[in-house]
């Protein structure tokens, strides 16, 4: 079956511009996560959605970052006024439930480069 | 709070040799532990996970890991390395229910012929 998909696969933008990154989770998965992978920081949690509950935004690095999940499915991560330190690979993952033993399935990521 | 430490950012082995990738965790509650593999320009793929059912966990591609509570370790092993095993490997711990994975810094495995 289809896995987690992300678009675009690559995004190059200029400093100060806004970007939107999209994630399509596996059908039927109620939990959705965003992570950021960068050389200096490794894999960092950004934000987590579970069903209709309020998202856990505790990992967002600044108020320039936001995310929404529409209809309990597709999610969009928005970065406003991008900075060079935002350059990273942004990974989305989904899981069937919210138990901490549930497997998270990852998408291929979006590589963001801020010039 | 939970944390994960992966000892060795880079491990090199010869084809056919034993693979040992080290992971130590810190957790104030019984942890759930995961090993993921990432091939170049791809997302993360689950190798195996420990969910307290059995301390020796077998995963895909011949990998296995043993949970040792006394040593707070969850090392990943494979008896015989293959060239296709060259990748980056991440150990992760699951925090409280309904929260994200906490990852180690990763270990890059190189396999030479």
CSV table of C-alpha atoms in Angstrom, one decimal:
chain,number,residue,atom,x,y,z
A,1,UNK,CA,0.0,0.0,0.0
A,2,UNK,CA,1.0,3.7,-0.2
A,3,UNK,CA,3.3,5.0,2.4
A,4,UNK,CA,3.8,8.5,3.7
A,5,UNK,CA,4.3,11.0,0.9
A,6,UNK,CA,5.8,14.4,1.1
A,7,UNK,CA,6.0,17.3,-1.3
A,8,UNK,CA,8.0,18.9,-2.7
A,9,UNK,CA,11.0,16.6,-2.4
A,10,UNK,CA,13.3,19.6,-2.7
A,11,UNK,CA,12.7,23.3,-2.0
A,12,UNK,CA,15.1,26.2,-2.6
A,13,UNK,CA,14.1,29.5,-1.3
A,14,UNK,CA,15.5,32.9,-0.5
A,15,UNK,CA,15.9,34.2,3.0
A,16,UNK,CA,12.8,35.9,4.2
A,17,UNK,CA,10.4,34.0,2.0
A,18,UNK,CA,7.6,31.8,3.4
A,19,UNK,CA,7.5,28.1,2.5
A,20,UNK,CA,4.9,25.4,2.8
A,21,UNK,CA,5.7,21.7,3.1
A,22,UNK,CA,3.1,19.0,2.6
A,23,UNK,CA,2.6,15.6,4.2
A,24,UNK,CA,0.2,12.9,3.2
A,25,UNK,CA,0.1,10.2,5.9
A,26,UNK,CA,-0.9,6.6,5.5
A,27,UNK,CA,-4.6,6.2,5.2
A,28,UNK,CA,-6.2,5.4,8.5
A,29,UNK,CA,-3.3,6.7,10.6
A,30,UNK,CA,-4.6,9.0,13.3
A,31,UNK,CA,-1.2,10.3,14.5
A,32,UNK,CA,1.1,12.5,12.5
A,33,UNK,CA,4.5,13.9,13.4
A,34,UNK,CA,6.9,16.4,11.9
A,35,UNK,CA,10.7,16.1,12.5
A,36,UNK,CA,13.6,18.1,11.3
A,37,UNK,CA,17.0,16.5,10.4
A,38,UNK,CA,20.0,18.7,10.2
A,39,UNK,CA,23.8,18.1,10.3
A,40,UNK,CA,24.3,19.9,13.5
A,41,UNK,CA,21.2,18.9,15.5
A,42,UNK,CA,20.4,15.4,14.3
A,43,UNK,CA,16.7,14.5,14.3
A,44,UNK,CA,14.5,16.8,16.2
A,45,UNK,CA,10.8,16.6,16.9
A,46,UNK,CA,8.7,19.6,15.8
A,47,UNK,CA,5.0,19.0,16.2
A,48,UNK,CA,2.6,16.1,16.7
A,49,UNK,CA,-1.1,15.7,15.8
A,50,UNK,CA,-3.4,13.0,17.2
A,51,UNK,CA,-6.9,12.8,16.0
A,52,UNK,CA,-8.9,15.9,16.9
A,53,UNK,CA,-6.8,16.7,19.9
A,54,UNK,CA,-4.9,20.0,20.2
A,55,UNK,CA,-1.5,19.4,18.6
A,56,UNK,CA,1.7,19.1,20.7
A,57,UNK,CA,3.8,22.1,19.5
A,58,UNK,CA,6.5,21.8,22.1
A,59,UNK,CA,9.2,21.1,19.5
A,60,UNK,CA,8.6,24.1,17.3
A,61,UNK,CA,11.8,26.2,17.4
A,62,UNK,CA,10.2,29.6,17.0
A,63,UNK,CA,6.9,31.3,16.2
A,64,UNK,CA,7.9,31.4,12.5
A,65,UNK,CA,7.0,27.7,12.4
A,66,UNK,CA,3.4,26.5,12.3
A,67,UNK,CA,1.5,23.5,11.1
A,68,UNK,CA,-2.0,22.4,10.5
A,69,UNK,CA,-3.8,19.2,9.7
A,70,UNK,CA,-6.9,19.3,7.7
A,71,UNK,CA,-9.7,16.7,8.0
A,72,UNK,CA,-7.5,14.5,10.1
A,73,UNK,CA,-5.3,13.7,7.1
A,74,UNK,CA,-3.0,16.0,5.1
A,75,UNK,CA,-0.7,18.2,7.1
A,76,UNK,CA,1.1,21.4,6.0
A,77,UNK,CA,4.2,22.8,7.8
A,78,UNK,CA,4.6,26.5,7.2
A,79,UNK,CA,7.8,28.4,7.8
A,80,UNK,CA,7.5,32.1,7.7
A,81,UNK,CA,10.4,34.5,7.0
A,82,UNK,CA,12.8,31.7,6.4
A,83,UNK,CA,16.3,31.9,7.8
A,84,UNK,CA,19.5,30.1,6.6
A,85,UNK,CA,19.4,28.0,9.8
A,86,UNK,CA,16.1,26.6,8.7
A,87,UNK,CA,17.9,24.7,6.0
A,88,UNK,CA,17.3,21.0,6.8
A,89,UNK,CA,15.4,17.9,5.7
A,90,UNK,CA,11.9,18.0,7.1
A,91,UNK,CA,10.5,14.5,7.8
A,92,UNK,CA,6.9,13.6,8.3
A,93,UNK,CA,5.8,10.4,10.0
A,94,UNK,CA,2.4,8.8,10.8
A,95,UNK,CA,1.3,6.0,13.1
A,96,UNK,CA,-1.9,4.1,13.6
A,97,UNK,CA,-2.5,5.2,17.1
A,98,UNK,CA,-1.1,7.2,19.9
A,99,UNK,CA,0.4,4.4,22.0
A,100,UNK,CA,4.2,4.8,22.5
A,101,UNK,CA,4.8,1.4,21.1
A,102,UNK,CA,3.2,2.3,17.8
A,103,UNK,CA,5.5,2.2,14.8
A,104,UNK,CA,6.0,5.6,13.1
A,105,UNK,CA,6.3,5.3,9.4
A,106,UNK,CA,8.4,8.0,7.8
A,107,UNK,CA,8.1,9.8,4.5
A,108,UNK,CA,11.1,10.5,2.2
A,109,UNK,CA,11.4,14.1,3.5
A,110,UNK,CA,11.6,17.5,2.0
A,111,UNK,CA,15.0,19.0,1.6
A,112,UNK,CA,14.8,22.8,2.3
A,113,UNK,CA,17.6,25.0,1.3
A,114,UNK,CA,17.5,28.7,2.3
A,115,UNK,CA,19.9,30.9,0.4
B,1,UNK,CA,13.1,12.9,30.7
B,2,UNK,CA,14.2,10.4,28.1
B,3,UNK,CA,17.4,10.5,26.1
B,4,UNK,CA,19.5,8.3,23.8
B,5,UNK,CA,23.2,8.1,23.3
B,6,UNK,CA,24.7,6.3,20.4
B,7,UNK,CA,28.4,5.5,20.9
B,8,UNK,CA,30.4,6.0,17.7
B,9,UNK,CA,29.2,8.3,15.0
B,10,UNK,CA,30.9,6.1,12.4
B,11,UNK,CA,31.5,2.4,12.4
B,12,UNK,CA,33.4,0.5,9.6
B,13,UNK,CA,33.4,-3.2,9.1
B,14,UNK,CA,34.4,-5.7,6.4
B,15,UNK,CA,31.8,-7.6,4.5
B,16,UNK,CA,31.0,-10.8,6.5
B,17,UNK,CA,32.1,-9.3,9.8
B,18,UNK,CA,30.0,-8.8,12.9
B,19,UNK,CA,28.1,-5.5,13.1
B,20,UNK,CA,27.7,-3.9,16.5
B,21,UNK,CA,26.0,-0.5,16.9
B,22,UNK,CA,25.7,0.8,20.4
B,23,UNK,CA,22.8,2.5,22.0
B,24,UNK,CA,22.3,3.5,25.6
B,25,UNK,CA,19.1,5.1,26.9
B,26,UNK,CA,17.9,7.1,29.8
B,27,UNK,CA,14.3,6.9,30.9
B,28,UNK,CA,12.4,7.5,34.0
B,29,UNK,CA,9.7,5.1,32.9
B,30,UNK,CA,9.8,1.7,31.2
B,31,UNK,CA,11.0,2.6,27.7
B,32,UNK,CA,9.9,1.6,24.3
B,33,UNK,CA,13.0,1.4,22.1
B,34,UNK,CA,13.4,1.5,18.3
B,35,UNK,CA,16.1,1.1,15.7
B,36,UNK,CA,15.6,2.8,12.4
B,37,UNK,CA,17.8,2.7,9.2
B,38,UNK,CA,18.2,5.6,6.7
B,39,UNK,CA,19.6,5.0,3.3
B,40,UNK,CA,20.9,8.0,1.3
B,41,UNK,CA,18.2,10.4,0.3
B,42,UNK,CA,15.4,8.3,1.8
B,43,UNK,CA,13.3,8.4,4.9
B,44,UNK,CA,13.7,6.3,8.0
B,45,UNK,CA,12.7,2.6,7.9
B,46,UNK,CA,12.0,0.6,11.1
B,47,UNK,CA,14.4,-2.2,11.7
B,48,UNK,CA,13.0,-3.4,15.0
B,49,UNK,CA,11.4,-2.3,18.2
B,50,UNK,CA,11.3,-3.3,21.9
B,51,UNK,CA,8.0,-3.1,23.6
B,52,UNK,CA,8.7,-5.2,26.7
B,53,UNK,CA,7.4,-8.5,25.2
B,54,UNK,CA,10.9,-10.1,24.8
B,55,UNK,CA,14.3,-8.8,25.6
B,56,UNK,CA,15.8,-10.2,22.4
B,57,UNK,CA,14.2,-8.6,19.4
B,58,UNK,CA,14.6,-9.8,15.9
B,59,UNK,CA,14.1,-7.4,13.0
B,60,UNK,CA,14.4,-7.2,9.3
B,61,UNK,CA,17.5,-7.9,7.2
B,62,UNK,CA,19.0,-10.2,9.8
B,63,UNK,CA,19.4,-7.5,12.5
B,64,UNK,CA,18.6,-8.1,16.2
B,65,UNK,CA,18.9,-6.1,19.4
B,66,UNK,CA,18.9,-7.1,23.1
B,67,UNK,CA,17.3,-4.9,25.7
B,68,UNK,CA,19.5,-5.0,28.9
B,69,UNK,CA,17.8,-3.0,31.7
B,70,UNK,CA,20.8,-3.4,34.0
B,71,UNK,CA,23.0,-1.7,31.4
B,72,UNK,CA,20.4,0.6,30.0
B,73,UNK,CA,21.4,-0.6,26.6
B,74,UNK,CA,19.8,-1.6,23.4
B,75,UNK,CA,22.7,-2.5,21.1
B,76,UNK,CA,22.0,-3.5,17.5
B,77,UNK,CA,23.8,-6.5,16.0
B,78,UNK,CA,24.1,-8.5,12.8
B,79,UNK,CA,26.3,-11.6,12.6
B,80,UNK,CA,27.5,-11.0,9.0
B,81,UNK,CA,27.6,-7.6,7.3
B,82,UNK,CA,26.6,-7.1,3.7
B,83,UNK,CA,27.5,-4.3,1.4
B,84,UNK,CA,23.8,-3.3,1.3
B,85,UNK,CA,23.9,-2.6,5.1
B,86,UNK,CA,25.8,0.6,4.5
B,87,UNK,CA,23.5,3.3,5.8
B,88,UNK,CA,22.9,5.5,8.8
B,89,UNK,CA,21.3,3.9,11.9
B,90,UNK,CA,19.3,5.7,14.5
B,91,UNK,CA,18.3,4.5,17.9
B,92,UNK,CA,15.2,6.1,19.4
B,93,UNK,CA,13.2,6.0,22.6
B,94,UNK,CA,9.5,6.7,23.0
B,95,UNK,CA,8.6,9.1,25.7
B,96,UNK,CA,5.3,9.3,27.4
B,97,UNK,CA,2.3,8.0,25.5
B,98,UNK,CA,1.3,10.2,22.7
B,99,UNK,CA,4.6,12.0,22.3
B,100,UNK,CA,7.3,11.9,19.7
B,101,UNK,CA,10.4,9.8,19.4
B,102,UNK,CA,13.6,11.0,20.8
B,103,UNK,CA,16.5,10.0,18.6
B,104,UNK,CA,20.2,9.5,19.1
B,105,UNK,CA,22.7,11.3,16.8
B,106,UNK,CA,23.0,8.4,14.5
B,107,UNK,CA,25.8,6.0,13.5
B,108,UNK,CA,27.0,5.7,9.9
B,109,UNK,CA,27.9,2.2,9.0
B,110,UNK,CA,30.4,1.6,6.3
B,111,UNK,CA,31.0,-1.9,4.8
B,112,UNK,CA,34.1,-2.6,2.8
B,113,UNK,CA,34.7,-5.6,0.5
